[in-house]
XYZ file of C-alpha atoms in Angstrom:
453
model
C -114.774 -31.930 -138.942
C -113.031 -32.941 -142.052
C -109.376 -31.339 -143.036
C -111.318 -29.735 -146.162
C -114.140 -28.473 -143.864
C -111.284 -27.140 -141.364
C -109.852 -25.336 -143.824
C -112.666 -23.906 -145.389
C -113.458 -22.703 -142.036
C -110.385 -20.806 -141.468
C -110.314 -19.112 -144.662
C -113.876 -18.371 -145.697
C -115.120 -16.823 -142.157
C -112.800 -14.756 -140.825
C -113.210 -13.844 -136.921
C -115.725 -10.973 -136.514
C -114.223 -7.780 -135.777
C -114.639 -7.005 -131.626
C -113.365 -4.369 -129.380
C -110.231 -5.166 -127.348
C -108.596 -7.092 -130.065
C -105.544 -5.064 -130.004
C -105.232 -4.485 -126.255
C -101.671 -5.335 -124.845
C -101.304 -6.441 -121.130
C -98.213 -7.052 -119.047
C -97.062 -10.364 -118.371
C -95.300 -11.101 -114.658
C -92.313 -12.551 -116.631
C -91.612 -9.205 -118.354
C -92.928 -7.579 -121.505
C -96.466 -7.488 -122.994
C -98.542 -9.373 -125.188
C -102.089 -8.818 -126.996
C -104.516 -10.045 -124.669
C -106.316 -13.522 -125.372
C -109.883 -13.456 -124.248
C -110.971 -16.464 -123.831
C -114.104 -16.217 -121.603
C -117.163 -15.358 -123.979
C -119.196 -17.484 -121.889
C -118.963 -14.967 -119.170
C -119.291 -11.644 -121.149
C -118.336 -11.801 -125.196
C -116.588 -8.602 -126.391
C -118.617 -6.024 -128.103
C -118.842 -6.411 -131.760
C -117.253 -3.414 -133.537
C -120.176 -3.132 -135.439
C -122.047 -2.724 -132.324
C -120.164 -0.097 -130.998
C -120.102 1.633 -134.237
C -124.076 1.723 -134.622
C -124.177 2.765 -130.880
C -121.900 5.666 -131.625
C -123.641 6.969 -134.363
C -126.973 6.773 -132.628
C -125.886 8.354 -129.594
C -125.900 12.100 -130.366
C -129.408 11.434 -131.038
C -130.394 9.655 -127.661
C -133.669 10.968 -126.244
C -136.423 9.620 -124.218
C -138.610 6.722 -125.303
C -142.404 6.605 -125.570
C -142.452 9.936 -123.547
C -141.633 12.958 -125.674
C -143.003 14.774 -128.345
C -139.739 16.164 -129.795
C -137.681 15.075 -132.749
C -135.175 13.001 -130.677
C -137.600 11.344 -128.444
C -139.381 10.105 -131.649
C -136.382 8.696 -133.051
C -135.240 7.174 -129.972
C -139.010 5.570 -129.783
C -138.967 4.492 -133.282
C -135.204 2.863 -132.883
C -136.411 1.017 -129.501
C -139.288 -0.434 -131.344
C -137.380 -1.214 -134.105
C -135.025 -2.988 -132.175
C -137.973 -4.973 -130.713
C -138.921 -6.231 -134.246
C -135.440 -6.904 -135.299
C -134.706 -9.572 -132.153
C -138.220 -10.848 -132.655
C -137.179 -11.496 -136.181
C -133.889 -12.853 -135.271
C -135.325 -15.465 -133.008
C -138.252 -16.318 -135.484
C -140.900 -15.386 -133.014
C -144.494 -16.261 -133.548
C -146.616 -13.447 -135.025
C -148.572 -12.815 -131.776
C -145.789 -13.317 -129.585
C -144.454 -10.640 -127.137
C -140.861 -9.704 -126.720
C -139.985 -7.766 -123.321
C -136.712 -6.222 -122.868
C -135.250 -6.857 -119.608
C -132.028 -6.477 -118.133
C -130.432 -9.742 -118.450
C -131.510 -13.728 -118.773
C -131.409 -13.637 -115.050
C -133.899 -10.911 -115.325
C -136.021 -12.448 -118.169
C -136.501 -15.731 -115.921
C -137.294 -13.703 -112.839
C -139.905 -11.700 -114.687
C -141.444 -15.059 -115.904
C -141.448 -16.612 -112.380
C -143.153 -13.499 -111.140
C -145.875 -14.265 -113.889
C -146.481 -17.848 -113.368
C -150.069 -18.816 -112.771
C -151.456 -19.634 -109.539
C -150.422 -23.608 -108.577
C -147.823 -23.757 -111.434
C -145.477 -26.655 -111.076
C -142.104 -25.762 -112.439
C -139.351 -28.820 -113.607
C -135.883 -28.072 -113.790
C -132.492 -29.871 -114.014
C -130.199 -29.602 -111.602
C -127.730 -28.655 -114.594
C -128.977 -25.709 -115.229
C -127.221 -22.287 -114.488
C -128.446 -20.435 -111.281
C -129.973 -17.799 -113.502
C -132.788 -20.673 -114.678
C -132.368 -22.650 -111.566
C -133.022 -20.286 -108.767
C -135.844 -18.048 -109.594
C -138.699 -20.763 -109.114
C -138.545 -20.381 -105.409
C -142.272 -19.251 -104.775
C -143.631 -22.294 -107.055
C -143.784 -25.905 -106.698
C -140.256 -27.030 -107.946
C -139.469 -30.348 -109.306
C -135.535 -30.449 -109.666
C -134.211 -33.217 -112.177
C -131.045 -35.245 -111.880
C -128.354 -34.525 -114.219
C -128.751 -36.934 -117.400
C -125.937 -38.478 -118.878
C -127.326 -38.600 -122.542
C -129.843 -36.542 -124.457
C -131.922 -39.273 -124.425
C -131.877 -39.965 -120.556
C -132.817 -36.254 -120.249
C -135.736 -36.458 -122.458
C -137.024 -39.567 -120.762
C -136.414 -38.253 -117.157
C -138.577 -34.990 -117.901
C -141.130 -37.641 -119.340
C -141.436 -39.430 -116.207
C -141.498 -36.388 -113.945
C -144.480 -34.667 -116.033
C -146.227 -38.117 -116.168
C -146.519 -38.085 -112.378
C -147.707 -34.369 -112.118
C -151.287 -33.157 -111.149
C -152.562 -33.354 -115.164
C -155.269 -30.573 -114.225
C -152.800 -27.575 -113.132
C -150.264 -25.461 -115.143
C -146.743 -26.440 -115.514
C -143.466 -25.253 -116.798
C -140.198 -27.003 -117.819
C -137.204 -24.618 -118.001
C -134.108 -25.883 -119.813
C -130.658 -24.574 -121.196
C -130.146 -24.551 -124.904
C -125.992 -24.905 -124.091
C -124.610 -25.434 -121.159
C -122.173 -23.146 -119.734
C -119.979 -25.513 -118.254
C -119.787 -28.341 -120.711
C -120.840 -26.181 -124.031
C -123.028 -29.272 -124.660
C -126.323 -28.868 -126.567
C -129.177 -30.007 -125.085
C -132.253 -31.879 -127.134
C -134.407 -28.567 -126.786
C -136.812 -29.812 -129.625
C -137.523 -33.237 -128.043
C -137.932 -31.732 -124.378
C -140.455 -29.091 -125.852
C -142.581 -32.032 -127.457
C -142.437 -33.960 -124.173
C -143.611 -30.940 -122.231
C -146.357 -30.044 -124.603
C -147.356 -33.787 -124.585
C -148.011 -33.539 -120.856
C -150.005 -30.137 -121.138
C -146.715 -28.173 -120.070
C -145.011 -25.215 -121.387
C -141.255 -24.674 -121.767
C -139.135 -21.923 -121.565
C -135.628 -22.064 -123.139
C -132.724 -20.753 -121.395
C -130.663 -19.499 -124.437
C -127.992 -17.344 -122.988
C -125.070 -19.539 -124.079
C -127.051 -20.955 -127.508
C -127.934 -17.911 -129.241
C -124.480 -16.391 -129.631
C -123.344 -19.516 -131.223
C -126.145 -20.770 -133.161
C -129.391 -19.801 -135.157
C -132.365 -20.129 -133.076
C -136.003 -20.513 -134.068
C -138.880 -20.341 -131.544
C -140.998 -22.124 -133.805
C -138.698 -24.583 -134.831
C -137.712 -25.379 -131.547
C -141.428 -24.880 -130.412
C -140.509 -23.532 -127.079
C -143.015 -21.071 -125.419
C -140.688 -18.303 -124.144
C -136.889 -17.929 -124.782
C -134.723 -15.769 -122.812
C -130.783 -14.612 -123.357
C -128.596 -11.956 -122.300
C -127.300 -9.008 -124.680
C -123.628 -9.224 -123.033
C -123.279 -12.920 -124.037
C -124.288 -11.653 -127.614
C -121.515 -9.348 -128.341
C -123.848 -6.258 -127.101
C -122.887 -4.935 -123.916
C -125.264 -1.990 -122.017
C -127.146 -4.169 -119.870
C -130.143 -5.369 -121.683
C -131.857 -8.676 -122.326
C -134.927 -10.273 -123.737
C -137.918 -12.465 -122.814
C -139.915 -13.364 -126.023
C -142.839 -15.939 -126.247
C -146.562 -16.349 -125.598
C -148.259 -13.224 -124.212
C -151.462 -14.791 -122.086
C -149.295 -15.232 -118.699
C -147.469 -12.229 -119.303
C -150.416 -10.354 -119.548
C -152.356 -11.760 -116.741
C -149.786 -11.333 -114.505
C -149.243 -7.815 -112.591
C -146.488 -5.988 -113.995
C -142.942 -6.913 -113.269
C -142.308 -3.404 -112.006
C -144.882 -1.224 -110.984
C -144.377 2.497 -112.387
C -144.508 4.502 -115.327
C -144.662 3.072 -118.817
C -146.366 0.146 -117.300
C -149.212 2.065 -116.566
C -152.436 3.177 -119.184
C -154.094 4.889 -116.950
C -154.167 6.220 -113.094
C -157.143 7.660 -111.398
C -157.874 8.528 -107.698
C -160.530 7.034 -106.035
C -162.683 8.791 -103.688
C -161.399 6.940 -100.421
C -157.940 8.242 -101.523
C -156.367 5.488 -103.093
C -155.365 5.037 -106.817
C -156.839 2.648 -109.551
C -154.358 1.835 -112.270
C -154.962 0.002 -115.637
C -152.009 -1.735 -116.856
C -150.842 -2.160 -120.590
C -151.281 -5.445 -122.069
C -148.532 -4.762 -124.552
C -144.698 -5.744 -123.686
C -144.831 -2.123 -121.734
C -146.613 -3.762 -119.169
C -143.374 -5.284 -117.741
C -141.060 -2.410 -119.042
C -141.641 0.205 -116.457
C -139.113 3.063 -116.180
C -137.212 4.662 -118.868
C -136.452 2.100 -121.105
C -133.050 0.832 -121.842
C -132.897 2.117 -125.630
C -129.327 1.810 -126.029
C -129.096 -1.624 -124.508
C -131.950 -2.611 -126.820
C -130.578 -1.361 -129.758
C -127.378 -2.760 -129.244
C -128.900 -6.396 -128.864
C -130.498 -5.690 -132.323
C -127.438 -4.379 -133.719
C -125.565 -7.721 -132.739
C -128.629 -9.684 -133.898
C -128.148 -8.085 -137.744
C -124.338 -8.754 -137.598
C -124.497 -12.333 -137.000
C -127.488 -12.635 -139.355
C -125.491 -10.847 -142.097
C -122.274 -12.856 -141.209
C -124.199 -16.223 -141.717
C -124.340 -18.539 -138.912
C -123.473 -21.653 -140.997
C -120.050 -19.982 -141.602
C -119.706 -19.083 -137.954
C -120.802 -22.427 -136.740
C -118.122 -23.996 -139.203
C -115.401 -21.996 -137.798
C -116.234 -22.209 -134.291
C -116.402 -26.247 -134.590
C -113.011 -25.839 -136.067
C -111.748 -23.901 -133.017
C -113.348 -26.499 -130.817
C -111.805 -29.271 -132.431
C -108.296 -27.234 -132.149
C -108.848 -27.028 -128.410
C -110.354 -30.775 -127.795
C -107.513 -32.173 -129.771
C -104.654 -30.102 -128.035
C -106.223 -31.010 -124.407
C -106.496 -34.501 -125.208
C -102.635 -34.693 -125.783
C -102.033 -33.926 -122.321
C -102.997 -36.565 -119.848
C -103.159 -34.535 -117.095
C -106.174 -32.621 -118.305
C -109.767 -33.991 -117.965
C -112.309 -32.274 -119.818
C -115.998 -32.013 -118.092
C -118.919 -33.805 -119.789
C -122.157 -34.903 -119.306
C -123.037 -36.166 -122.607
C -119.672 -37.533 -123.812
C -116.971 -36.717 -126.305
C -119.072 -36.826 -129.507
C -122.026 -34.570 -128.069
C -122.567 -31.804 -129.784
C -121.490 -28.555 -128.447
C -120.882 -24.579 -128.535
C -117.199 -23.027 -127.562
C -117.256 -23.941 -124.042
C -115.226 -26.217 -122.484
C -114.442 -26.959 -118.780
C -111.726 -29.077 -117.517
C -109.310 -29.797 -114.425
C -105.473 -30.198 -114.713
C -104.276 -33.381 -112.113
C -102.049 -31.701 -109.680
C -103.295 -28.199 -110.212
C -105.625 -26.052 -108.231
C -107.872 -24.445 -110.769
C -107.621 -21.092 -109.556
C -103.837 -21.301 -109.688
C -103.624 -22.675 -113.206
C -106.273 -19.902 -114.380
C -103.994 -17.031 -112.781
C -100.924 -18.383 -114.346
C -102.586 -18.453 -117.701
C -103.290 -14.938 -117.182
C -100.075 -13.473 -115.520
C -97.672 -15.457 -117.795
C -99.391 -15.731 -121.022
C -101.971 -12.973 -121.243
C -104.870 -15.431 -121.413
C -108.250 -14.613 -120.113
C -110.221 -17.732 -118.386
C -112.811 -18.651 -115.856
C -112.135 -20.639 -112.834
C -114.432 -21.636 -110.217
C -117.964 -23.234 -110.367
C -119.650 -21.325 -112.868
C -122.526 -20.236 -110.890
C -123.672 -24.049 -111.621
C -122.698 -25.389 -108.481
C -124.745 -28.824 -108.720
C -123.854 -29.367 -112.228
C -119.952 -28.883 -111.454
C -119.900 -30.863 -108.601
C -121.756 -33.596 -110.065
C -119.435 -33.543 -112.789
C -116.454 -33.460 -110.450
C -117.966 -36.463 -108.237
C -118.574 -34.074 -105.071
C -121.964 -34.267 -103.164
C -123.980 -31.424 -105.056
C -125.733 -30.466 -101.711
C -122.210 -29.043 -100.662
C -121.969 -25.386 -100.788
C -119.301 -23.341 -102.470
C -118.664 -19.571 -103.538
C -119.391 -18.577 -107.112
C -116.387 -18.118 -109.529
C -113.785 -18.210 -106.383
C -111.417 -21.009 -105.435
C -111.909 -22.738 -102.099
C -108.452 -23.602 -101.022
C -104.995 -22.273 -101.348
C -102.753 -23.036 -104.645
C -101.416 -26.577 -104.532
C -104.235 -27.809 -102.130
C -107.124 -30.021 -103.048
C -109.836 -27.650 -104.311
C -113.509 -28.270 -105.714
C -113.544 -26.042 -108.951
C -112.448 -25.879 -112.513
C -110.909 -23.985 -115.548
C -113.410 -22.817 -118.409
C -112.379 -21.631 -121.560
C -114.652 -20.301 -123.899
C -114.504 -18.434 -127.103
C -116.916 -17.524 -130.366
C -117.174 -15.277 -133.395
C -114.562 -13.063 -132.610
C -111.993 -15.203 -131.446
C -108.916 -15.503 -133.939
C -106.773 -18.704 -134.240
C -103.603 -17.467 -132.341
C -105.760 -17.054 -129.228
C -106.445 -20.973 -128.872
C -102.974 -21.990 -130.451
C -101.739 -19.878 -127.545
C -103.901 -21.319 -125.023
C -102.997 -24.860 -126.206
C -99.462 -24.281 -125.935
C -99.874 -22.661 -122.610
C -101.456 -25.440 -121.213
C -98.934 -27.693 -122.291
C -96.171 -25.590 -120.927
C -97.577 -25.385 -117.930
C -98.317 -29.141 -117.107
C -95.112 -29.799 -117.990
C -92.728 -27.432 -116.905
C -94.913 -25.433 -114.270
C -95.209 -21.964 -113.448
C -92.506 -19.360 -113.575
C -93.845 -17.400 -111.016
C -95.089 -17.585 -107.478
C -98.584 -17.052 -106.245
C -100.635 -16.587 -103.378
C -104.138 -16.073 -102.102
C -105.420 -12.528 -101.625
C -109.315 -12.187 -100.964
C -110.071 -15.696 -102.026
C -108.388 -15.243 -105.230
C -105.185 -16.699 -106.597
C -102.892 -13.830 -107.589
C -99.148 -13.414 -108.651
C -96.903 -12.862 -105.739
C -95.123 -9.587 -105.791
C-alpha cells in the first residue's frame, strides 16, 4: 500500500462503531486500560448498528410462521426479509436457497447430511475443523497443504482427475484461512471442480467479514458463514446455494416448521410431507433475532462500502506486519508467502516463548486480547510449525508449562471496528515483551497460562 493510500485509509474510513470499544480492564501491574479486542477471527464484537436494530425490534418479538397476531406477522416478515437481505449480500442466484443455521459448523454439517449417496468429498488438510470434519460419513480425500495458490488448484485437479467420474463429488474450501489470513483462489478452484463434474462449497467464515463475497462471481455452489464473525451475535449462521441436494435430503432436524403435512396411518404410524423450501431444514422456532442481526450487519457493511473497509484493513495489516518484521525473534506463519493477499488474521510464534505465556502477558500487562493454541486447525498449524500433522493437541490450550517447548502459536486478528491505537499498542507490546521480558510471574492453571497471584 502506498503512503497516500495508507493516509486515505486512515482518514476516509473510520472504524465502524462496535460494542465494547470503551470497556476498560485491569492490569496486573496496576491501573486500567481500554481493552484492545484483537481476536476478531474467533468472535468479532457486535456492531453498534446491529445492537441498536435488535434493541428496536425486541419489544415486537414474536413467533415466526406460527401466529395470526400482529407481532407474529411482523416477526415473520422480519425473518423472511432478513433472508432476502442476506441473499442479496451474497449475490445468490435467483433459485438458490438460503437456510438460517446456528453457525458455519452447523451449516456444513447440514450440507454433509444432504450429500447424495456415494458422494466423494475433497478437502484440504488446511481447513478449519468446521469444514474438515463434517464429512466423516462420506468418502473423503484429504489433500496435502499447498504452498502456492497455483499448487492448490493443481493439487485439486489431479485428485479430481482420479475420481470416479460417474458419481457425485463435492469440494470444500476456505475463502480466507483462520490461521494465516491468506486468501484462497476460490474462483479457480471452483472452475477446476466444475470442469471435473464436482460441486464446491465455500467456507466464508473469515472471508465475508472482510471482503465482498459473490456466489455468482466466484461460481460456488454453496456458501457458509457465521453471524458472530460478521459482527452479529445471537447464534445464527447461513448456508446458501443450490436447492436440489437440500430438497432431496431428509430434513436436518425433524419437527415443526419442517413438515408441511403429518397424518396418521391405519397401522398406527405417521406419514410426513416435508417442505421443499428452506423451512425443510429450519425445524423448530427460528432464531429470528439471530437472522435479523446478520441482515443488519450485512446492511451496515454494504453501506460503509467494502472498498473503504478493505483499504483500511490493508493499512492495518501492513502496520502489524511491518512491526512484527522488526522483531527478529518473531516468525509469522504463512502458506503462500509474504506477498499473498490476506485479511486481518496473522499468526506467529516468538523464539524463546511459550505462546500461551506470551498471550497471557499481552492480556494481563497490556490489556490486549489475542488467541493462542492451534486455532481449531490442528493439521495446518502443525504443518506450518514443522510438526507431524497426525499428532494430537487440545484446541486452543497450551500443551506445556510457560517457558517449555510447546506446539502452539499466537493469533492476532482485527477488522472493521479496530482503531489504530489497538494495533499500535499490540506492536509496541510485542517489542517490549521480547526485549524486556514479562513484568509478572505466570503459572499454569487448568491447562492455561495465567498470572500468578
